[in-house]
Short mmCIF file of C-alpha atoms in Angstrom, two decimals:
data_model
loop_
_atom_site.label_atom_id
_atom_site.label_comp_id
_atom_site.label_asym_id
_atom_site.label_seq_id
_atom_site.Cartn_x
_atom_site.Cartn_y
_atom_site.Cartn_z
CA UNK H 1 32.04 3.73 26.59
CA UNK H 2 30.51 4.19 23.13
CA UNK H 3 26.85 4.98 22.61
CA UNK H 4 24.51 2.04 22.05
CA UNK H 5 23.00 1.55 18.61
CA UNK H 6 19.26 2.15 18.93
CA UNK H 7 16.67 -0.45 17.92
CA UNK H 8 14.30 0.91 15.20
CA UNK H 9 11.59 -1.72 15.70
CA UNK H 10 10.20 -0.86 19.11
CA UNK H 11 10.16 -4.57 19.94
CA UNK H 12 12.96 -4.59 22.49
CA UNK H 13 10.96 -2.50 24.97
CA UNK H 14 7.86 -4.63 24.60
CA UNK H 15 6.58 -7.03 27.26
CA UNK H 16 7.36 -10.62 26.31
CA UNK H 17 4.52 -12.25 24.39
CA UNK H 18 2.56 -14.97 26.15
CA UNK H 19 3.72 -18.49 25.36
CA UNK H 20 2.56 -19.31 21.85
CA UNK H 21 -0.15 -21.87 21.32
CA UNK H 22 -3.74 -21.97 20.15
CA UNK H 23 -6.39 -24.23 21.63
CA UNK H 24 -8.60 -25.21 18.72
CA UNK H 25 -12.36 -25.16 19.26
CA UNK H 26 -13.81 -28.59 20.06
CA UNK H 27 -14.69 -30.59 16.93
CA UNK H 28 -17.86 -32.53 16.19
CA UNK H 29 -17.61 -36.12 15.01
CA UNK H 30 -19.28 -35.22 11.71
CA UNK H 31 -21.15 -32.39 10.03
CA UNK H 32 -24.63 -33.94 10.00
CA UNK H 33 -26.98 -31.18 11.10
CA UNK H 34 -24.11 -28.73 11.55
CA UNK H 35 -24.83 -25.06 10.85
CA UNK H 36 -22.17 -23.83 8.44
CA UNK H 37 -21.12 -20.20 8.03
CA UNK H 38 -19.37 -18.99 4.87
CA UNK H 39 -17.38 -15.76 4.96
CA UNK H 40 -15.94 -14.61 1.66
CA UNK H 41 -13.44 -11.78 1.45
CA UNK H 42 -14.44 -10.25 -1.94
CA UNK H 43 -11.48 -11.81 -3.74
CA UNK H 44 -12.36 -12.98 -7.23
CA UNK H 45 -13.96 -16.46 -7.13
CA UNK H 46 -13.94 -16.55 -3.31
CA UNK H 47 -17.72 -16.34 -2.89
CA UNK H 48 -18.24 -18.94 -5.61
CA UNK H 49 -15.70 -21.37 -4.18
CA UNK H 50 -17.12 -21.12 -0.67
CA UNK H 51 -20.68 -21.46 -1.85
CA UNK H 52 -19.81 -24.53 -3.96
CA UNK H 53 -18.10 -26.17 -0.98
CA UNK H 54 -21.13 -25.17 1.13
CA UNK H 55 -23.45 -26.97 -1.31
CA UNK H 56 -21.34 -30.11 -1.08
CA UNK H 57 -21.38 -29.95 2.73
CA UNK H 58 -25.19 -29.84 2.50
CA UNK H 59 -25.70 -32.59 -0.08
CA UNK H 60 -22.94 -34.96 0.98
CA UNK H 61 -22.63 -34.37 4.72
CA UNK H 62 -26.07 -33.26 5.84
CA UNK H 63 -25.01 -29.79 6.97
CA UNK H 64 -27.03 -26.55 6.63
CA UNK H 65 -25.58 -23.26 5.43
CA UNK H 66 -26.95 -20.64 7.83
CA UNK H 67 -24.79 -17.57 7.14
CA UNK H 68 -23.28 -16.44 3.84
CA UNK H 69 -21.65 -13.07 4.36
CA UNK H 70 -18.88 -10.96 2.90
CA UNK H 71 -16.02 -9.41 4.81
CA UNK H 72 -15.95 -6.06 3.04
CA UNK H 73 -12.39 -5.08 3.94
CA UNK H 74 -10.25 -8.02 2.85
CA UNK H 75 -7.08 -6.47 4.28
CA UNK H 76 -8.32 -6.36 7.87
CA UNK H 77 -9.47 -9.09 10.23
CA UNK H 78 -13.24 -9.56 10.48
CA UNK H 79 -14.97 -6.97 12.67
CA UNK H 80 -16.26 -8.18 16.04
CA UNK H 81 -19.93 -7.92 15.16
CA UNK H 82 -19.43 -10.14 12.13
CA UNK H 83 -17.59 -12.75 14.21
CA UNK H 84 -20.42 -12.58 16.76
CA UNK H 85 -22.98 -13.22 14.03
CA UNK H 86 -21.20 -16.45 13.09
CA UNK H 87 -20.87 -17.39 16.74
CA UNK H 88 -24.62 -17.01 17.25
CA UNK H 89 -25.82 -18.75 14.11
CA UNK H 90 -23.16 -21.29 13.15
CA UNK H 91 -21.37 -24.37 14.44
CA UNK H 92 -18.46 -24.20 11.99
CA UNK H 93 -17.03 -21.56 9.62
CA UNK H 94 -15.39 -21.69 6.21
CA UNK H 95 -13.55 -18.60 4.98
CA UNK H 96 -11.19 -17.31 2.29
CA UNK H 97 -9.77 -17.04 -0.20
CA UNK H 98 -6.42 -15.76 0.96
CA UNK H 99 -5.27 -14.63 -2.46
CA UNK H 100 -3.31 -11.41 -1.96
CA UNK H 101 -0.62 -9.88 0.22
CA UNK H 102 -2.77 -8.61 3.04
CA UNK H 103 -5.87 -10.80 2.72
CA UNK H 104 -4.02 -14.10 3.13
CA UNK H 105 -2.60 -12.89 6.41
CA UNK H 106 -5.94 -11.53 7.60
CA UNK H 107 -7.76 -14.74 6.58
CA UNK H 108 -5.48 -16.68 8.91
CA UNK H 109 -6.08 -14.08 11.64
CA UNK H 110 -9.83 -14.64 11.15
CA UNK H 111 -9.45 -18.41 11.47
CA UNK H 112 -7.63 -17.97 14.77
CA UNK H 113 -10.31 -15.58 16.07
CA UNK H 114 -13.07 -18.06 15.14
CA UNK H 115 -11.26 -20.87 16.95
CA UNK H 116 -10.87 -18.65 20.02
CA UNK H 117 -14.63 -17.91 19.81
CA UNK H 118 -15.31 -21.64 19.96
CA UNK H 119 -16.03 -22.13 16.26
CA UNK H 120 -14.06 -24.72 14.28
CA UNK H 121 -12.81 -22.86 11.21
CA UNK H 122 -11.38 -23.85 7.85
CA UNK H 123 -9.37 -21.09 6.14
CA UNK H 124 -8.52 -21.43 2.45
CA UNK H 125 -5.40 -19.71 1.11
CA UNK H 126 -3.72 -19.78 -2.26
CA UNK H 127 -0.44 -21.67 -1.99
CA UNK H 128 1.44 -18.61 -3.29
CA UNK H 129 0.84 -16.86 0.02
CA UNK H 130 1.95 -19.51 2.48
CA UNK H 131 4.80 -17.44 3.89
CA UNK H 132 2.69 -14.42 4.74
CA UNK H 133 -0.11 -16.63 6.11
CA UNK H 134 2.37 -18.43 8.36
CA UNK H 135 3.89 -15.11 9.44
CA UNK H 136 0.47 -13.93 10.59
CA UNK H 137 -0.15 -17.17 12.49
CA UNK H 138 3.12 -16.65 14.32
CA UNK H 139 2.24 -13.01 15.01
CA UNK H 140 -1.06 -14.11 16.55
CA UNK H 141 0.66 -16.60 18.85
CA UNK H 142 -0.37 -19.64 16.82
CA UNK H 143 2.75 -20.79 14.99
CA UNK H 144 2.04 -23.77 12.77
CA UNK H 145 -1.68 -22.92 12.56
CA UNK H 146 -3.15 -25.31 10.03
CA UNK H 147 -5.13 -23.89 7.07
CA UNK H 148 -6.05 -25.26 3.67
CA UNK H 149 -3.85 -24.53 0.67
CA UNK H 150 -5.16 -24.51 -2.86
CA UNK H 151 -2.98 -24.10 -5.95
CA UNK H 152 -2.44 -20.56 -7.22
CA UNK H 153 -4.04 -18.88 -9.17
CA UNK H 154 -7.69 -18.97 -8.11
CA UNK H 155 -8.90 -15.71 -9.67
CA UNK H 156 -8.57 -16.88 -13.29
CA UNK H 157 -10.56 -20.13 -12.85
CA UNK H 158 -13.82 -20.56 -14.75
CA UNK H 159 -17.01 -21.44 -12.91
CA UNK H 160 -16.58 -25.11 -13.79
CA UNK H 161 -12.99 -25.06 -12.63
CA UNK H 162 -14.04 -23.50 -9.33
CA UNK H 163 -16.59 -26.32 -8.88
CA UNK H 164 -13.82 -28.79 -9.53
CA UNK H 165 -11.64 -27.04 -6.97
CA UNK H 166 -14.49 -27.22 -4.45
CA UNK H 167 -14.73 -30.99 -4.91
CA UNK H 168 -10.99 -31.34 -4.46
CA UNK H 169 -11.02 -29.30 -1.26
CA UNK H 170 -14.08 -30.95 0.28
CA UNK H 171 -12.38 -33.87 2.10
CA UNK H 172 -9.80 -31.55 3.65
CA UNK H 173 -12.50 -29.08 4.70
CA UNK H 174 -14.48 -31.84 6.39
CA UNK H 175 -11.37 -33.19 8.08
CA UNK H 176 -10.43 -29.77 9.37
CA UNK H 177 -13.89 -29.04 10.78
CA UNK H 178 -14.45 -32.39 12.47
CA UNK H 179 -12.61 -34.68 14.84
CA UNK H 180 -12.26 -37.10 11.93
CA UNK H 181 -8.84 -35.55 11.36
CA UNK Q 1 31.33 16.24 18.98
CA UNK Q 2 31.43 17.38 15.41
CA UNK Q 3 32.51 14.96 12.73
CA UNK Q 4 35.53 17.14 12.00
CA UNK Q 5 37.01 16.99 15.51
CA UNK Q 6 38.33 13.46 15.23
CA UNK Q 7 39.32 11.44 12.18
CA UNK Q 8 36.46 9.01 11.53
CA UNK Q 9 37.23 5.39 12.31
CA UNK Q 10 36.28 3.38 9.20
CA UNK Q 11 36.62 0.05 10.97
CA UNK Q 12 34.27 1.06 13.78
CA UNK Q 13 31.87 2.50 11.21
CA UNK Q 14 31.91 -0.68 9.19
CA UNK Q 15 31.35 -2.83 12.27
CA UNK Q 16 28.35 -0.68 13.17
CA UNK Q 17 26.94 -0.91 9.64
CA UNK Q 18 27.30 -4.69 9.69
CA UNK Q 19 25.64 -4.84 13.09
CA UNK Q 20 22.57 -3.13 11.59
CA UNK Q 21 22.49 -5.63 8.71
CA UNK Q 22 22.68 -8.51 11.16
CA UNK Q 23 19.65 -7.24 13.05
CA UNK Q 24 17.57 -7.34 9.85
CA UNK Q 25 16.96 -3.57 9.90
CA UNK Q 26 18.34 -2.73 6.45
CA UNK Q 27 16.48 -2.27 3.17
CA UNK Q 28 19.57 -3.72 1.51
CA UNK Q 29 21.74 -0.61 1.58
CA UNK Q 30 24.00 0.45 4.45
CA UNK Q 31 22.32 2.24 7.34
CA UNK Q 32 23.55 5.02 9.57
CA UNK Q 33 23.66 3.51 13.07
CA UNK Q 34 21.37 5.62 15.26
CA UNK Q 35 22.68 6.73 18.64
CA UNK Q 36 20.77 8.41 21.45
CA UNK Q 37 22.46 11.83 20.95
CA UNK Q 38 21.77 11.74 17.18
CA UNK Q 39 18.12 10.81 17.67
CA UNK Q 40 17.79 13.53 20.31
CA UNK Q 41 18.69 16.06 17.61
CA UNK Q 42 15.91 14.70 15.39
CA UNK Q 43 13.40 14.92 18.22
CA UNK Q 44 14.51 18.46 19.02
CA UNK Q 45 14.08 19.48 15.37
CA UNK Q 46 10.46 18.33 15.37
CA UNK Q 47 9.49 19.37 18.89
CA UNK Q 48 7.09 16.46 19.20
CA UNK Q 49 6.68 14.16 22.17
CA UNK Q 50 8.71 11.01 21.45
CA UNK Q 51 5.89 8.80 22.69
CA UNK Q 52 3.23 10.24 20.35
CA UNK Q 53 1.76 7.43 18.26
CA UNK Q 54 1.65 8.50 14.61
CA UNK Q 55 0.63 5.22 12.97
CA UNK Q 56 -0.97 1.96 13.97
CA UNK Q 57 -1.69 -1.31 12.16
CA UNK Q 58 -3.97 -3.24 14.52
CA UNK Q 59 -3.97 -6.33 12.30
CA UNK Q 60 -0.22 -6.63 12.83
CA UNK Q 61 -0.30 -5.35 16.42
CA UNK Q 62 2.32 -2.75 15.57
CA UNK Q 63 2.57 1.00 15.95
CA UNK Q 64 4.89 3.88 15.08
CA UNK Q 65 5.86 6.51 17.62
CA UNK Q 66 7.63 9.79 16.89
CA UNK Q 67 10.74 8.29 18.49
CA UNK Q 68 10.72 5.19 16.30
CA UNK Q 69 10.22 7.41 13.25
CA UNK Q 70 13.22 9.50 14.37
CA UNK Q 71 15.44 6.42 14.78
CA UNK Q 72 14.49 5.17 11.32
CA UNK Q 73 14.96 8.61 9.76
CA UNK Q 74 18.43 8.83 11.28
CA UNK Q 75 19.24 5.36 9.96
CA UNK Q 76 18.01 6.35 6.49
CA UNK Q 77 20.65 9.08 6.34
CA UNK Q 78 18.39 12.06 6.98
CA UNK Q 79 19.75 15.15 8.73
CA UNK Q 80 17.89 16.12 11.92
CA UNK Q 81 16.40 19.18 10.21
CA UNK Q 82 14.68 16.91 7.65
CA UNK Q 83 12.66 15.22 10.38
CA UNK Q 84 9.68 17.63 10.31
CA UNK Q 85 9.38 16.80 6.58
CA UNK Q 86 9.52 13.06 7.32
CA UNK Q 87 6.72 13.48 9.86
CA UNK Q 88 4.62 15.55 7.43
CA UNK Q 89 5.18 12.96 4.68
CA UNK Q 90 4.18 10.17 7.04
CA UNK Q 91 1.08 12.08 8.11
CA UNK Q 92 0.15 12.75 4.48
CA UNK Q 93 0.53 9.04 3.71
CA UNK Q 94 -1.67 8.21 6.70
CA UNK Q 95 -4.47 10.13 4.96
CA UNK Q 96 -4.45 7.44 2.26
CA UNK Q 97 -6.94 4.66 3.02
CA UNK Q 98 -4.61 1.94 1.76
CA UNK Q 99 -1.86 2.76 4.25
CA UNK Q 100 -4.30 1.98 7.08
CA UNK Q 101 -5.22 -1.32 5.46
CA UNK Q 102 -3.19 -3.68 3.34
CA UNK Q 103 -1.33 -1.25 1.08
CA UNK Q 104 2.13 -1.91 2.47
CA UNK Q 105 1.60 -5.68 2.18
CA UNK Q 106 0.16 -5.59 -1.33
CA UNK Q 107 1.24 -7.70 -4.29
CA UNK Q 108 1.39 -4.44 -6.25
CA UNK Q 109 4.22 -3.25 -3.98
CA UNK Q 110 3.29 0.43 -4.21
CA UNK Q 111 5.78 3.25 -3.58
CA UNK Q 112 5.15 6.43 -1.66
CA UNK Q 113 5.08 9.47 -3.93
CA UNK Q 114 6.05 12.49 -1.85
CA UNK Q 115 5.80 16.06 -3.17
CA UNK Q 116 7.31 18.93 -1.16
CA UNK Q 117 6.30 22.58 -1.55
CA UNK Q 118 7.34 25.88 -0.02
CA UNK Q 119 10.45 27.51 1.43
CA UNK Q 120 11.60 24.29 3.09
CA UNK Q 121 12.68 23.11 -0.39
CA UNK Q 122 15.46 25.71 -0.53
CA UNK Q 123 16.22 25.67 3.18
CA UNK Q 124 16.98 21.95 3.15
CA UNK Q 125 18.49 21.76 -0.33
CA UNK Q 126 15.88 19.69 -2.16
CA UNK Q 127 16.35 19.22 -5.86
CA UNK Q 128 13.33 20.38 -7.81
CA UNK Q 129 14.97 20.80 -11.21
CA UNK Q 130 16.88 18.33 -13.42
CA UNK Q 131 16.62 14.69 -12.39
CA UNK Q 132 13.62 15.37 -10.18
CA UNK Q 133 12.93 11.65 -9.73
CA UNK Q 134 16.50 11.21 -8.49
CA UNK Q 135 19.05 10.21 -7.50
CA UNK Q 136 21.74 12.59 -6.30
CA UNK Q 137 20.27 14.78 -3.59
CA UNK Q 138 20.25 13.95 0.09
CA UNK Q 139 16.82 15.17 1.23
CA UNK Q 140 15.07 13.77 -1.87
CA UNK Q 141 16.80 10.42 -1.40
CA UNK Q 142 16.73 9.92 2.35
CA UNK Q 143 13.23 11.12 3.27
CA UNK Q 144 11.36 8.45 1.27
CA UNK Q 145 13.91 5.89 2.45
CA UNK Q 146 12.99 6.85 6.02
CA UNK Q 147 9.35 6.05 5.21
CA UNK Q 148 10.41 2.65 3.89
CA UNK Q 149 12.44 1.89 7.00
CA UNK Q 150 9.53 2.87 9.25
CA UNK Q 151 7.30 0.42 7.38
CA UNK Q 152 9.96 -2.27 7.57
CA UNK Q 153 11.07 -1.83 11.14
CA UNK Q 154 8.24 -0.24 13.11
CA UNK Q 155 5.45 -2.12 11.28
CA UNK Q 156 7.56 -5.25 10.78
CA UNK Q 157 6.55 -5.58 7.12
CA UNK Q 158 9.46 -7.39 5.46
CA UNK Q 159 9.70 -8.57 1.83
CA UNK Q 160 8.86 -12.26 1.32
CA UNK Q 161 7.04 -12.27 4.67
CA UNK Q 162 4.22 -9.85 5.39
CA UNK Q 163 5.20 -7.85 2.29
CA UNK Q 164 4.12 -9.74 -0.81
CA UNK Q 165 5.10 -7.48 -3.75
CA UNK Q 166 5.06 -9.55 -6.93
CA UNK Q 167 7.72 -7.42 -8.62
CA UNK Q 168 7.76 -4.16 -6.70
CA UNK Q 169 8.76 -1.19 -8.82
CA UNK Q 170 11.83 0.83 -9.66
CA UNK Q 171 12.18 3.59 -7.14
CA UNK Q 172 10.20 2.18 -4.26
CA UNK Q 173 11.19 4.21 -1.15
CA UNK Q 174 13.06 6.73 -3.27
CA UNK Q 175 10.54 9.10 -4.85
CA UNK Q 176 10.42 12.48 -3.16
CA UNK Q 177 9.85 15.36 -5.54
CA UNK Q 178 10.15 19.00 -4.70
CA UNK Q 179 7.89 21.03 -6.92
CA UNK Q 180 9.67 23.40 -9.30
CA UNK Q 181 7.56 26.34 -8.15
CA UNK Q 182 9.95 28.84 -9.71
CA UNK Q 183 9.32 27.53 -13.22
CA UNK Q 184 5.77 26.29 -12.76
CA UNK Q 185 3.09 28.50 -14.28
CA UNK Q 186 0.56 27.31 -11.70
CA UNK Q 187 0.13 27.75 -7.93
CA UNK Q 188 1.95 25.15 -5.78
CA UNK Q 189 0.40 21.70 -5.49
CA UNK Q 190 0.05 22.19 -1.71
CA UNK Q 191 -1.98 25.34 -2.34
CA UNK Q 192 -4.39 23.37 -4.47
CA UNK Q 193 -4.45 20.77 -1.67
CA UNK Q 194 -5.57 23.19 1.02
CA UNK Q 195 -2.46 24.97 2.31
CA UNK Q 196 -1.44 28.63 2.06
CA UNK Q 197 0.39 29.48 -1.20
CA UNK Q 198 3.68 30.19 0.58
CA UNK Q 199 3.44 27.31 3.09
CA UNK Q 200 5.98 24.53 3.43
CA UNK Q 201 3.86 21.42 3.04
CA UNK Q 202 3.93 17.84 1.84
CA UNK Q 203 1.48 15.96 -0.37
CA UNK Q 204 1.75 12.20 -0.64
CA UNK Q 205 0.05 9.16 -2.08
CA UNK Q 206 0.98 5.65 -3.17
CA UNK Q 207 1.88 4.94 -6.75
CA UNK Q 208 2.33 1.77 -8.75
CA UNK Q 209 4.72 3.13 -11.33
CA UNK Q 210 5.51 6.01 -13.71
CA UNK Q 211 5.61 6.21 -17.47
CA UNK Q 212 7.18 9.02 -19.48
CA UNK Q 213 5.52 11.06 -22.19
CA UNK Q 214 8.17 12.51 -24.49
CA UNK Q 215 6.59 15.12 -26.74
CA UNK Q 216 8.75 18.03 -27.77
CA UNK Q 217 7.72 18.77 -31.32
CA UNK Q 218 4.21 20.14 -31.11
CA UNK Q 219 3.19 23.60 -30.05
CA UNK Q 220 -0.44 22.55 -29.73
CA UNK Q 221 -1.78 22.17 -26.20
CA UNK Q 222 -4.55 19.90 -27.49
CA UNK Q 223 -2.12 17.56 -29.27
CA UNK Q 224 0.10 17.48 -26.20
CA UNK Q 225 -2.79 16.65 -23.89
CA UNK Q 226 -4.07 14.02 -26.32
CA UNK Q 227 -0.71 12.28 -25.95
CA UNK Q 228 -1.16 12.27 -22.16
CA UNK Q 229 -4.76 11.04 -22.50
CA UNK Q 230 -3.57 8.10 -24.59
CA UNK Q 231 -0.88 7.13 -22.08
CA UNK Q 232 -3.18 7.55 -19.08
CA UNK Q 233 -5.85 5.43 -20.75
CA UNK Q 234 -3.72 2.34 -21.31
CA UNK Q 235 -5.46 -0.88 -20.34
CA UNK Q 236 -2.53 -2.46 -18.49
CA UNK Q 237 -2.86 -0.22 -15.48
CA UNK Q 238 -6.64 -0.52 -15.38
CA UNK Q 239 -8.03 -3.22 -13.07
CA UNK Q 240 -11.17 -1.73 -11.49
CA UNK Q 241 -14.08 0.21 -12.97
CA UNK Q 242 -12.04 3.41 -12.79
CA UNK Q 243 -8.38 4.14 -12.18
CA UNK Q 244 -6.63 7.21 -10.85
CA UNK Q 245 -3.51 8.77 -12.25
CA UNK Q 246 -1.36 11.84 -12.08
CA UNK Q 247 1.12 13.81 -14.11
CA UNK Q 248 4.42 15.31 -13.06
CA UNK Q 249 4.80 17.89 -15.80
CA UNK Q 250 8.17 19.22 -16.84
CA UNK Q 251 8.25 23.03 -16.86
CA UNK Q 252 8.19 23.16 -20.69
CA UNK Q 253 4.94 21.20 -20.96
CA UNK Q 254 3.34 23.06 -18.06
CA UNK Q 255 4.27 26.42 -19.57
CA UNK Q 256 2.97 25.45 -23.01
CA UNK Q 257 -0.35 24.42 -21.48
CA UNK Q 258 -0.59 27.54 -19.31
CA UNK Q 259 0.21 29.68 -22.34
CA UNK Q 260 -2.77 28.16 -24.10
CA UNK Q 261 -5.00 29.02 -21.15
CA UNK Q 262 -5.00 25.70 -19.32
CA UNK Q 263 -4.86 25.76 -15.55
CA UNK Q 264 -4.77 22.52 -13.53
CA UNK Q 265 -8.57 22.22 -13.50
CA UNK Q 266 -8.77 22.65 -17.28
CA UNK Q 267 -6.05 20.03 -17.81
CA UNK Q 268 -8.04 17.65 -15.61
CA UNK Q 269 -11.26 18.37 -17.44
CA UNK Q 270 -9.61 17.68 -20.81
CA UNK Q 271 -8.02 14.42 -19.67
CA UNK Q 272 -11.05 13.14 -17.74
CA UNK Q 273 -13.12 13.46 -20.90
CA UNK Q 274 -10.61 11.69 -23.16
CA UNK Q 275 -8.57 9.12 -21.20
CA UNK Q 276 -9.79 5.59 -21.68
CA UNK Q 277 -10.41 2.89 -24.25
CA UNK Q 278 -13.32 1.63 -26.32
CA UNK Q 279 -15.20 -1.40 -25.06
CA UNK Q 280 -13.90 -3.30 -28.10
CA UNK Q 281 -10.32 -2.48 -27.18
CA UNK Q 282 -10.94 -3.50 -23.58
CA UNK Q 283 -12.65 -6.71 -24.74
CA UNK Q 284 -9.52 -7.58 -26.69
CA UNK Q 285 -7.56 -7.62 -23.41
CA UNK Q 286 -10.26 -9.22 -21.25
CA UNK Q 287 -11.14 -6.11 -19.27
CA UNK Q 288 -14.42 -4.87 -20.76
CA UNK Q 289 -16.72 -5.97 -17.94
CA UNK Q 290 -16.90 -4.98 -14.25
CA UNK Q 291 -18.15 -7.57 -11.76
CA UNK Q 292 -20.18 -6.78 -8.62
CA UNK Q 293 -16.99 -5.87 -6.77
CA UNK Q 294 -16.00 -3.44 -9.53
CA UNK Q 295 -13.18 -5.67 -10.78
CA UNK Q 296 -12.57 -5.79 -14.52
CA UNK Q 297 -12.63 -9.05 -16.43
CA UNK Q 298 -13.82 -10.51 -19.73
CA UNK Q 299 -17.38 -9.61 -20.70
CA UNK Q 300 -19.79 -11.21 -23.13
CA UNK Q 301 -17.43 -10.80 -26.07
CA UNK Q 302 -19.71 -8.43 -27.95
CA UNK Q 303 -17.63 -5.80 -29.71
CA UNK Q 304 -19.20 -2.48 -28.78
CA UNK Q 305 -17.92 0.87 -29.95
CA UNK Q 306 -18.66 2.93 -26.84
CA UNK Q 307 -15.77 4.58 -25.08
CA UNK Q 308 -15.10 3.78 -21.41
CA UNK Q 309 -13.54 6.59 -19.40
CA UNK Q 310 -10.74 5.66 -17.04
CA UNK Q 311 -10.82 8.57 -14.58
CA UNK Q 312 -13.83 8.67 -12.25
CA UNK Q 313 -14.18 12.45 -12.53
CA UNK Q 314 -12.41 15.75 -12.74
CA UNK Q 315 -11.47 16.12 -9.07
CA UNK Q 316 -7.86 16.43 -7.94
CA UNK Q 317 -8.09 13.21 -5.88
CA UNK Q 318 -8.02 11.22 -9.10
CA UNK Q 319 -5.54 13.23 -11.15
CA UNK Q 320 -2.65 14.68 -9.17
CA UNK Q 321 -0.78 17.36 -11.12
CA UNK Q 322 2.66 18.60 -10.11
CA UNK Q 323 5.53 20.33 -11.89
CA UNK Q 324 9.14 19.23 -11.49
CA UNK Q 325 12.28 18.78 -13.54
CA UNK Q 326 14.50 20.83 -15.80
CA UNK Q 327 13.34 23.36 -18.39
CA UNK Q 328 15.36 21.61 -21.09
CA UNK Q 329 12.99 19.19 -22.85
CA UNK Q 330 9.36 18.21 -23.23
CA UNK Q 331 9.51 15.09 -21.06
CA UNK Q 332 6.90 14.52 -18.37
CA UNK Q 333 5.85 11.57 -16.26
CA UNK Q 334 2.45 9.93 -16.02
CA UNK Q 335 2.06 8.39 -12.58
CA UNK Q 336 -0.23 5.49 -11.69
CA UNK Q 337 -1.90 5.88 -8.34
CA UNK Q 338 -2.47 2.81 -6.17
CA UNK Q 339 -5.89 4.10 -5.11
CA UNK Q 340 -7.05 7.68 -5.12
CA UNK Q 341 -5.19 10.53 -3.48
CA UNK Q 342 -6.48 12.25 -0.33
CA UNK Q 343 -6.09 15.60 -2.07
CA UNK Q 344 -4.88 17.05 1.23
CA UNK Q 345 -1.43 18.50 1.89
CA UNK Q 346 0.12 18.46 5.38
CA UNK Q 347 2.12 21.46 6.66
CA UNK Q 348 5.77 21.03 7.64
CA UNK Q 349 6.00 22.27 11.20
CA UNK Q 350 9.36 23.30 12.67
CA UNK Q 351 9.86 22.72 16.40
CA UNK Q 352 9.04 26.29 17.37
CA UNK Q 353 5.60 25.94 15.75
CA UNK Q 354 4.89 22.73 17.65
CA UNK Q 355 6.18 23.44 21.16
CA UNK Q 356 3.98 25.62 23.35
CA UNK Q 357 5.62 29.05 23.69
#
């Protein structure tokens, strides 16, 4: 009998993954009085876009922005202590922008972690990185995880264009963070 | 069973090659199907425990063991005796911050740059002379390919999925230089990077691309270095406050510089003080201003004459200098580093040095 051809991935020997599926955190009916956390990932225009959407959530939906922090290492998922800070001080989280090879995937990973921590999350990714974002969702046992897509590129937008983008994204952000969807 | 005992069966070989393609294991070129006896030879050559974990990407929930590295090295076409070099190259790459983060997934699609020093070059038949960047020589070609297959298969980072290279670059997974120590006027790169002068060792970093400097008609070290400073300082490769680079000198250039009294440190000093662009030149391409994250973009439009230096200093981490190629022309390569370089070489350890006596 000939020798078997060996598997170079190490996946064959692995225990089967638990059945995929993510239970989203419970949604509020609306964002009136909700404490909003913003987590930018250092990508160009990310902090501005999140803060502009945050302002609109305050003025148009009666929310309060309680945490505005930066995830220093865009390539890696948010560290536990940062997630815990949002869990303590926020009711919902908005994060992004997934705008590169590794940070789009890790932004989706963050969204899934927030949901598992009981925080409704809205993740914003550039639409050029949909495949890698979806691949990460699958990897984390949440195939089909729903995040917000915004047209690529984001980094070259002017301040006014980012404000415009924030207005465009607002309804989808609200829908994703509430049971209105 | 040696390959000469029985006539090879091309149909069985082809079926095995196709099987590997069907599993999604290939980088696009045919793979050597890895069998247990073949991989056992790799493991014996390195003397390491197969279960040792030598790389981990927690964000992808994947890890690399010595055994998985051996399977991928076999598939890449390495000989078993190359495996200690593969492991040293992998370990050297693990010293780079970006390989622990998002480097392998990056839009810039960086390539490993592997530089081998010491007696292992001759023992394994590395090319260090003409055509140093390849192709044509088995160890130079298959060792970086093994690194690429480890990233693909053990980390699960596939193009168009978790790997998001916008264009990639010519020579990704195929750049493994052996330093031309015999014709270099300077100590081996690995010696500068912390190993004994006669040690077999590997230095590695990630690079974004290379660009040649062809200068064969000046005898002036200063003119020659000014040509390198101009190429290093180009704005296209410059996206953050500073950028790191390197030079793979041909023997002719290295010898000219050494003859004029330049050692590696003096070359670095010269280039660190001269590589860059004026603020006006950078303004013309929208890169004169650094934001709070250190990313370059358009500034206030004022045309200022001051000169912005590209290299952050004179240390070897930001200007890797090696010598490779033939002694037949003044053609060297400027290399663009993805980040910095660890500046640390890793020794190549044969099995007898690893196993307890």
